[in-house]
Coordinates of C-alpha atoms in Angstrom, one line a residue:
M1 CA 9.2 -3.8 -6.5
D2 CA 12.4 -2.1 -5.7
I3 CA 10.7 0.2 -2.8
L4 CA 9.9 -3.0 -0.9
R5 CA 13.6 -4.0 -0.8
K6 CA 14.8 -0.4 -0.3
K7 CA 15.8 0.6 3.3
T8 CA 13.5 3.3 4.6
V9 CA 15.3 6.7 5.0
F10 CA 14.1 9.2 7.5
G11 CA 14.9 12.9 7.8
V12 CA 15.3 13.7 11.5
I13 CA 14.2 16.9 13.2
I14 CA 15.2 17.0 16.9
G15 CA 13.5 20.3 18.0
V16 CA 14.3 22.0 21.2
R17 CA 13.7 25.3 23.1
G18 CA 16.3 27.0 25.2
F19 CA 14.2 27.8 28.0
F20 CA 14.4 24.1 28.8
N21 CA 17.3 21.6 29.5
P22 CA 18.7 20.9 25.8
K23 CA 20.8 17.9 27.3
L24 CA 17.5 16.1 27.3
A25 CA 17.8 15.7 23.6
V26 CA 21.0 13.7 23.9
G27 CA 19.3 10.6 25.3
D28 CA 16.4 10.7 23.0
R29 CA 18.8 11.0 20.1
E30 CA 20.7 8.2 20.9
A31 CA 17.7 6.0 21.6
L32 CA 16.2 7.0 18.3
Y33 CA 19.5 6.0 16.5
G34 CA 19.6 2.8 18.1
L35 CA 15.9 2.1 17.3
L36 CA 16.3 2.8 13.4
K37 CA 19.4 0.6 13.4
E38 CA 17.4 -2.3 15.0
I39 CA 14.4 -2.1 12.5
G40 CA 16.9 -1.6 9.6
S41 CA 16.0 2.1 8.6
D42 CA 18.6 4.9 8.1
Y43 CA 18.4 8.7 9.0
V44 CA 19.6 12.0 7.7
T45 CA 20.2 14.7 10.2
L46 CA 22.8 17.2 11.2
E47 CA 25.7 16.3 13.3
P48 CA 25.1 17.5 16.9
E49 CA 28.1 19.9 16.7
A50 CA 26.4 21.6 13.8
T51 CA 24.2 23.7 16.0
S52 CA 24.7 25.3 19.5
S53 CA 22.4 23.0 21.3
G54 CA 23.0 19.8 19.2
A55 CA 19.4 20.1 18.0
I56 CA 17.1 22.5 15.9
E57 CA 16.0 25.6 17.8
T58 CA 16.6 28.7 15.8
L59 CA 15.9 29.7 12.1
E60 CA 19.5 29.3 11.2
D61 CA 19.5 25.8 12.4
A62 CA 16.3 25.3 10.3
K63 CA 18.1 26.7 7.2
K64 CA 21.1 24.4 7.7
L65 CA 19.0 21.1 8.2
A66 CA 16.7 22.1 5.3
E67 CA 19.8 22.4 2.9
L68 CA 20.9 19.0 4.0
F69 CA 17.5 17.5 3.5
K70 CA 17.4 19.1 -0.1
S71 CA 20.7 17.4 -1.0
R72 CA 19.2 14.2 -0.1
R73 CA 15.5 14.6 -1.2
D74 CA 15.8 11.4 -3.6
D75 CA 16.7 9.3 -0.5
I76 CA 14.3 10.7 2.2
D77 CA 11.1 8.6 2.5
G78 CA 9.6 10.5 5.6
I79 CA 10.4 13.0 8.4
L80 CA 10.6 12.1 12.0
V81 CA 10.1 15.1 14.3
L82 CA 11.3 14.5 17.9
L83 CA 10.4 16.8 20.7
P84 CA 12.6 16.1 23.9
N85 CA 11.4 19.3 25.2
F86 CA 8.8 22.0 24.3
G87 CA 10.6 22.6 20.9
D88 CA 10.6 25.5 18.8
E89 CA 7.6 25.3 16.5
Q90 CA 8.8 27.9 13.9
A91 CA 12.2 26.1 13.4
V92 CA 10.4 22.8 13.0
A93 CA 8.0 24.2 10.5
E94 CA 10.5 26.3 8.6
T95 CA 12.9 23.3 8.2
I96 CA 10.1 21.2 6.3
R97 CA 9.0 24.1 4.3
E98 CA 12.5 25.2 3.2
S99 CA 13.5 21.6 2.4
G100 CA 10.5 21.4 -0.2
L101 CA 10.1 17.8 0.7
R102 CA 6.6 16.3 0.2
V103 CA 6.9 13.4 2.5
P104 CA 5.0 12.2 5.4
V105 CA 6.0 13.7 8.8
L106 CA 5.5 11.9 12.0
V107 CA 5.5 14.2 15.2
Q108 CA 6.6 12.8 18.6
A109 CA 7.0 14.3 22.0
S110 CA 8.6 12.9 24.9
N111 CA 7.1 12.2 28.4
D112 CA 7.7 14.0 31.6
E113 CA 8.5 12.1 34.6
V114 CA 6.3 12.9 37.6
D115 CA 9.4 13.4 39.9
K116 CA 11.5 15.2 37.5
V117 CA 9.8 18.3 36.6
D118 CA 12.2 20.9 38.2
L119 CA 13.9 23.4 35.8
S120 CA 16.5 20.9 34.8
G121 CA 14.3 17.8 34.2
R122 CA 11.1 19.2 33.0
R123 CA 10.2 18.8 29.2
D124 CA 6.8 20.4 28.6
A125 CA 6.7 18.6 25.3
F126 CA 3.2 17.6 26.1
C127 CA 2.5 21.2 25.4
G128 CA 5.0 21.9 22.8
K129 CA 3.6 19.2 20.4
L130 CA 0.3 21.2 20.4
S131 CA 2.4 24.3 19.0
V132 CA 4.4 22.3 16.5
C133 CA 1.1 20.7 15.1
N134 CA -0.5 24.3 15.1
N135 CA 2.3 25.6 13.0
L136 CA 2.3 22.7 10.6
R137 CA -1.3 23.2 10.0
Q138 CA -0.7 26.9 9.4
Y139 CA 1.9 25.9 6.8
G140 CA -0.3 23.3 5.1
I141 CA 2.2 20.6 6.0
P142 CA 0.2 17.3 6.7
F143 CA 1.5 15.2 9.6
T144 CA 0.8 12.0 11.2
D145 CA 0.4 11.8 15.2
T146 CA 1.9 9.1 17.4
T147 CA -0.6 6.8 19.1
L148 CA 0.1 8.5 22.4
H149 CA 0.1 12.0 22.6
T150 CA 3.5 11.8 24.6
C151 CA 5.7 8.6 24.6
D152 CA 9.3 7.5 25.4
V153 CA 11.6 7.2 22.4
A154 CA 12.9 3.9 23.8
G155 CA 9.4 2.6 24.5
P156 CA 7.2 -0.1 22.8
A157 CA 4.6 2.5 21.6
F158 CA 7.0 4.6 19.8
R159 CA 8.9 1.6 18.3
Q160 CA 5.4 0.3 16.8
D161 CA 4.6 4.1 15.6
V162 CA 7.9 4.0 13.7
L163 CA 7.4 0.8 12.2
D164 CA 3.9 1.7 11.1
F165 CA 5.2 5.1 9.8
A166 CA 8.0 3.4 7.6
A167 CA 5.0 1.3 6.0
L168 CA 3.2 4.7 5.6
C169 CA 6.1 6.2 4.0
R170 CA 6.6 3.4 1.8
T171 CA 3.0 3.4 0.7
V172 CA 2.9 7.1 -0.1
R173 CA 6.3 7.0 -2.1
G174 CA 5.1 3.9 -3.9
L175 CA 1.9 5.3 -5.1
R176 CA 3.2 8.8 -5.8
S177 CA 5.5 7.3 -8.4
A178 CA 3.7 4.1 -9.4
K179 CA 3.6 3.0 -13.0
I180 CA 0.7 0.8 -14.0
G181 CA 0.8 -1.4 -16.9
A182 CA -2.5 -1.7 -18.9
L183 CA -2.1 -4.9 -20.8
G184 CA -5.1 -4.7 -23.5
T185 CA -8.3 -2.9 -23.2
R186 CA -11.0 -3.5 -20.7
P187 CA -13.6 -6.2 -21.8
A188 CA -16.4 -4.2 -23.6
A189 CA -19.2 -5.3 -21.3
F190 CA -17.3 -4.4 -18.1
Q191 CA -17.9 -0.7 -17.7
T192 CA -17.4 -1.0 -14.0
V193 CA -13.7 -0.9 -14.4
R194 CA -13.5 2.3 -16.3
C195 CA -11.5 5.0 -14.8
S196 CA -9.7 8.4 -15.4
E197 CA -6.0 8.1 -16.0
K198 CA -5.8 12.0 -15.6
L199 CA -7.2 11.9 -12.2
L200 CA -4.7 9.0 -11.3
Q201 CA -1.9 11.1 -13.0
A202 CA -2.7 14.1 -10.6
S203 CA -1.8 11.8 -7.8
G204 CA 1.4 10.9 -9.4
I205 CA 0.2 7.5 -10.8
K206 CA 1.1 6.8 -14.5
V207 CA -0.8 4.4 -16.7
I208 CA 1.3 2.8 -19.6
P209 CA -0.9 0.8 -22.1
V210 CA 0.0 -1.6 -24.5
D211 CA -2.4 -3.8 -26.9
M212 CA -2.7 -7.3 -26.2
S213 CA -1.6 -8.0 -29.6
V214 CA 1.9 -6.7 -28.8
I215 CA 2.0 -9.0 -25.8
I216 CA 0.8 -12.1 -27.9
A217 CA 3.3 -11.3 -30.7
A218 CA 6.0 -11.2 -28.1
A219 CA 5.0 -14.3 -26.6
Q220 CA 5.1 -16.2 -30.0
K221 CA 8.6 -15.2 -30.3
V222 CA 9.8 -16.8 -27.0
G223 CA 11.8 -19.8 -27.9
T224 CA 11.6 -23.0 -25.8
E225 CA 15.3 -23.3 -25.6
E226 CA 15.8 -19.9 -24.0
A227 CA 17.1 -19.7 -20.4
E228 CA 14.2 -17.6 -19.5
Y229 CA 11.6 -19.9 -20.8
K230 CA 13.1 -22.9 -19.0
G231 CA 13.4 -20.8 -15.9
K232 CA 9.8 -19.9 -16.0
L233 CA 8.8 -23.4 -16.6
D234 CA 10.5 -24.6 -13.5
E235 CA 9.0 -21.9 -11.6
I236 CA 5.5 -22.7 -12.8
R237 CA 5.9 -26.5 -12.0
A238 CA 7.2 -25.5 -8.4
Y239 CA 4.3 -23.0 -7.9
A240 CA 1.2 -25.0 -8.6
D241 CA -0.1 -28.6 -9.4
M242 CA -1.5 -29.1 -13.0
D243 CA -1.6 -31.4 -15.8
P244 CA -2.3 -29.5 -19.0
K245 CA -1.7 -30.5 -22.5
P246 CA 1.9 -29.9 -23.2
E247 CA 1.1 -27.1 -26.0
I248 CA -1.1 -25.2 -23.4
L249 CA 1.6 -25.3 -20.9
E250 CA 4.0 -24.1 -23.5
R251 CA 1.7 -21.2 -24.3
I252 CA 1.3 -20.2 -20.6
V253 CA 5.1 -20.3 -20.1
K254 CA 5.5 -18.0 -23.3
Y255 CA 2.9 -15.7 -22.2
S256 CA 4.4 -15.3 -18.8
V257 CA 7.8 -14.7 -20.1
A258 CA 6.4 -11.9 -22.4
V259 CA 4.6 -10.3 -19.6
D260 CA 7.6 -10.4 -17.2
R261 CA 9.7 -8.8 -20.0
F262 CA 7.2 -5.8 -20.6
V263 CA 6.9 -5.5 -16.8
R264 CA 10.8 -5.2 -16.5
D265 CA 11.4 -3.2 -19.4
N266 CA 8.8 -0.6 -18.6
D267 CA 9.7 -0.7 -14.8
L268 CA 6.1 -1.4 -13.8
D269 CA 5.0 -1.7 -10.2
A270 CA 1.5 -3.3 -11.1
T271 CA -0.5 -4.4 -14.1
A272 CA -4.2 -4.6 -15.2
V273 CA -4.9 -7.4 -17.8
Q274 CA -7.3 -8.0 -20.5
C275 CA -7.7 -11.6 -19.3
W276 CA -11.3 -11.9 -20.7
D277 CA -11.3 -13.2 -23.5
S278 CA -8.7 -11.7 -26.1
L279 CA -5.9 -13.8 -24.7
E280 CA -8.0 -17.2 -24.9
N281 CA -9.2 -16.7 -28.4
N282 CA -6.2 -15.3 -29.8
F283 CA -3.3 -17.2 -28.2
G284 CA -5.0 -20.2 -26.6
C285 CA -4.5 -19.9 -22.7
G286 CA -5.7 -18.2 -19.6
S287 CA -3.9 -15.3 -17.9
C288 CA -5.0 -16.2 -14.2
L289 CA -1.7 -18.3 -13.3
T290 CA 0.6 -15.8 -14.7
Q291 CA -1.1 -12.9 -12.5
S292 CA -1.3 -15.2 -9.5
M293 CA 2.5 -15.5 -9.6
M294 CA 3.2 -11.9 -10.4
S295 CA 0.9 -10.9 -7.2
N296 CA 2.5 -13.5 -5.1
R297 CA 6.0 -11.9 -5.8
L298 CA 4.5 -8.6 -4.9
T299 CA 4.1 -7.2 -8.4
P300 CA 0.2 -6.8 -8.2
S301 CA -1.9 -8.0 -11.3
A302 CA -5.7 -7.2 -11.7
C303 CA -8.1 -8.9 -13.8
E304 CA -10.4 -7.5 -16.6
G305 CA -8.3 -4.5 -17.2
D306 CA -9.2 -2.9 -13.9
V307 CA -6.4 -0.2 -13.6
A308 CA -8.1 1.2 -10.5
G309 CA -8.1 -2.2 -9.1
A310 CA -4.6 -2.6 -9.8
V311 CA -3.8 0.7 -7.9
S312 CA -5.8 -0.7 -5.1
M313 CA -3.7 -3.8 -5.0
L314 CA -0.6 -2.0 -4.9
A315 CA -1.6 0.1 -1.9
L316 CA -2.1 -2.9 0.2
T317 CA 1.0 -4.5 -1.2
L318 CA 2.9 -1.5 -0.2
A319 CA 1.3 -1.1 3.2
S320 CA 1.8 -4.7 4.3
A321 CA 4.8 -5.9 2.1
Q322 CA 2.5 -8.9 1.5
P323 CA 0.6 -10.2 -1.6
A324 CA -2.8 -8.7 -2.6
A325 CA -5.6 -10.2 -4.6
L326 CA -8.5 -8.7 -6.6
L327 CA -11.7 -10.5 -5.8
D328 CA -15.4 -10.1 -6.6
W329 CA -17.9 -9.3 -3.8
N330 CA -19.9 -12.0 -5.2
N331 CA -22.4 -14.1 -3.3
N332 CA -24.3 -14.0 0.0
Y333 CA -23.8 -16.8 2.5
G334 CA -27.3 -18.0 3.3
D335 CA -29.0 -15.5 5.7
E336 CA -25.6 -14.5 7.4
P337 CA -25.9 -10.8 7.3
D338 CA -22.1 -10.3 7.9
I339 CA -20.6 -13.0 5.8
C340 CA -20.3 -13.1 2.0
V341 CA -18.2 -14.9 -0.5
S342 CA -15.6 -13.3 -2.7
T343 CA -14.3 -15.2 -5.8
H344 CA -12.5 -14.8 -9.1
C345 CA -11.8 -17.3 -11.8
G346 CA -8.4 -18.0 -10.4
N347 CA -5.9 -15.2 -9.9
Y348 CA -5.4 -15.5 -6.1
P349 CA -1.7 -15.7 -5.0
A350 CA -0.6 -19.0 -3.7
D351 CA 0.1 -17.4 -0.2
F352 CA -3.7 -16.9 0.0
M353 CA -4.3 -20.7 -0.1
G354 CA -1.6 -21.9 2.4
V355 CA -0.9 -24.9 0.3
K356 CA 0.2 -25.5 -3.3
P357 CA -2.7 -24.6 -5.5
K358 CA -4.1 -26.4 -8.2
V359 CA -4.6 -25.0 -11.8
G360 CA -7.5 -25.9 -14.2
V361 CA -9.9 -24.4 -16.4
M362 CA -11.8 -21.2 -16.2
G363 CA -15.3 -22.5 -15.1
V364 CA -17.6 -19.6 -16.3
L365 CA -15.6 -18.4 -19.5
S366 CA -15.0 -22.1 -20.8
T367 CA -18.9 -22.7 -21.1
S368 CA -18.9 -20.0 -23.7
I369 CA -15.7 -20.3 -25.7
G370 CA -14.6 -24.0 -24.9
P371 CA -12.2 -25.5 -22.2
D372 CA -9.2 -26.1 -24.4
I373 CA -8.3 -22.4 -24.6
C374 CA -9.2 -21.6 -21.1
F375 CA -6.6 -23.4 -19.0
G376 CA -4.7 -21.4 -16.5
A377 CA -6.9 -20.7 -13.5
V378 CA -5.6 -21.1 -9.9
K379 CA -8.2 -22.9 -7.8
G380 CA -8.5 -23.3 -4.1
T381 CA -10.0 -21.7 -1.0
V382 CA -8.4 -18.8 0.9
Q383 CA -7.3 -20.0 4.4
P384 CA -8.7 -18.3 7.5
G385 CA -7.1 -15.3 8.8
D386 CA -6.9 -11.5 9.0
M387 CA -7.9 -9.4 5.8
T388 CA -7.8 -5.7 4.9
Y389 CA -9.9 -4.7 2.0
F390 CA -9.5 -1.5 -0.2
R391 CA -11.0 0.0 -3.3
L392 CA -10.3 3.2 -5.1
S393 CA -12.4 4.7 -7.7
T394 CA -12.2 7.9 -10.0
E395 CA -15.2 10.0 -9.6
D396 CA -14.8 11.6 -13.1
A397 CA -17.7 13.9 -13.0
G398 CA -16.7 15.3 -9.6
G399 CA -12.9 15.4 -10.5
Y400 CA -11.8 13.5 -7.5
I401 CA -10.7 10.1 -6.3
K402 CA -13.0 8.1 -3.9
A403 CA -12.0 5.0 -1.8
Y404 CA -13.0 2.8 1.1
V405 CA -10.9 0.7 3.3
G406 CA -11.8 -1.8 6.3
E407 CA -10.7 -4.9 8.1
G408 CA -12.3 -8.2 8.6
E409 CA -11.6 -12.0 8.5
F410 CA -11.4 -15.0 6.1
I411 CA -13.2 -17.7 7.7
A412 CA -13.5 -21.5 7.3
K413 CA -17.0 -22.2 5.9
P414 CA -17.8 -24.6 3.0
F415 CA -18.9 -23.1 -0.2
E416 CA -18.9 -25.6 -3.3
M417 CA -18.3 -23.3 -6.2
D418 CA -15.5 -23.2 -8.9
G419 CA -12.6 -21.0 -8.9
G420 CA -10.9 -19.3 -6.1
I421 CA -13.2 -19.0 -3.0
A422 CA -12.9 -16.7 -0.1
V423 CA -15.4 -16.7 2.7
C424 CA -15.3 -13.3 4.4
H425 CA -16.6 -11.9 7.5
V426 CA -17.1 -8.1 8.0
E427 CA -18.9 -6.5 10.8
K428 CA -22.0 -4.3 9.8
M429 CA -21.5 -5.7 6.2
R430 CA -24.8 -4.4 5.2
K431 CA -23.7 -1.0 6.2
L432 CA -20.6 -1.4 4.0
F433 CA -22.6 -2.6 1.0
R434 CA -25.2 0.3 1.4
F435 CA -22.3 2.7 1.2
M436 CA -20.8 1.0 -1.8
C437 CA -24.2 0.9 -3.7
A438 CA -25.0 4.6 -2.7
N439 CA -21.7 5.8 -3.9
G440 CA -21.2 3.8 -7.3
F441 CA -18.4 1.5 -6.4
E442 CA -17.4 -1.5 -8.3
H443 CA -17.8 -5.1 -7.5
H444 CA -14.0 -5.8 -7.5
V445 CA -12.2 -5.2 -4.3
A446 CA -8.4 -5.5 -3.4
I447 CA -7.9 -7.6 -0.4
S448 CA -4.6 -8.7 1.6
R449 CA -4.1 -11.2 4.4
T450 CA -3.1 -8.5 6.9
R451 CA -4.5 -5.7 9.3
T452 CA -3.4 -2.4 7.5
A453 CA -6.4 -0.4 7.2
R454 CA -5.0 2.4 9.4
I455 CA -1.9 2.8 7.3
V456 CA -3.8 2.8 4.0
H457 CA -6.4 5.2 5.2
E458 CA -3.7 7.7 6.6
A459 CA -1.7 7.4 3.4
V460 CA -4.6 8.1 1.0
T461 CA -6.5 10.5 3.0
K462 CA -3.7 12.8 4.6
Y463 CA -1.1 12.6 1.9
F464 CA -3.2 12.3 -1.3
G465 CA -6.6 13.8 -0.3
W466 CA -8.7 11.0 -1.6
H467 CA -12.3 10.9 -0.3
T468 CA -12.1 7.8 1.8
Y469 CA -14.6 6.0 4.1
W470 CA -13.1 3.7 6.7
H471 CA -15.7 1.1 7.6
N472 CA -15.9 0.3 11.1
M473 CA -13.1 2.9 12.1
P474 CA -12.2 2.6 15.7
E475 CA -13.9 5.1 17.8
E476 CA -10.4 6.3 19.2
L477 CA -9.3 7.1 15.8
I478 CA -12.2 9.2 14.6
V479 CA -10.8 12.8 14.6
P480 CA -13.6 15.5 13.7
M481 CA -12.1 18.3 11.4
L482 CA -13.6 21.6 11.2

């Protein structure tokens, strides 16, 4: 995805109020510019000489900066609001309103030093931040808070806040312009993966469908002497260990090339594939390996025509810049109340395994339609480590999108079952599954090997308005809303 390679660009508002010393903004400005250079981000703001104080204080200053933001609207991913002192709340809010930008906003306020609270040294940003947030709320502008109410621009807390905010901006921008390929229809028996394209479109997410027969026809036309075929064959051999019949490997390579071309030609960010069982019956191979490789290179691919699952995977990939997989919440683990087993036939990215995976026959499907046309499943056990899980679903009757998110761990416990196996630990798992059952969530869930629940939750609730439950949300982050 291009957005994962793009340098994050922030619009910067440095807000001051003339009752306080505007020179305090100079040090914060230079510290911010140094931080953004260090983390590889860029910024858009007025030159210091463009305003009387070198920052934004008046409505005239706000108009100047808003016009600059307008001229760079396609570049700006988010807005950083810095308050070196109390700040002029109207100027900050008017800058954002007049710019017309619909991007995330992070509000920072600088610390006072206990021994520097005379008229030349005091900041009062602790108080000013409340006024700025009050005005943003009045203007209907959603915003993100820093971890600490006040913090030093050059300090470690704000540095982490900016890194997390960059990931948040990437997630919001990526979802708001996402294009999801629906390769084939959903399997007829799997009503659980139905979703509303119209509700997704209301959040900016576009679904581009194509009949599986079109993909198969394109695969049949791929020549074995083409450079793209040879390159894909080498890529597959390097990616996984397998020993299929030559004609089956040829089909997998051709299918992979056809899918790659469709993704590239339509500028897709993720795909949902009718992997069961049109491709097997009509072309003679499975889709799992192709999907595993796509997800591993950060173009998520969901099974069984699960478009909402693909969007869920995309959100995790955007938030973490790491691969995501689509799993089934599938099995209990003995009588362990906080452990379950998540599986799928074989779509997990290789990065989930920690070793070069093996590819074989899809166990369940091959028993009904035969093993010769079901080769392509990536098999292995997910290695222990962090995990974030996320699932969105369209509540069609209510006209809204619902979701849940949380964190847990992949753990090392044996489970002798065919396919891709992930043994998962989640605290208070019964509470999570009670919530899922009561609210009609699907058995599919997107999971990444990261801890990014806070970023995903902030993105989809604050900037999209999705009805989202954060399981085991840290108490300090629970904010009652009136």
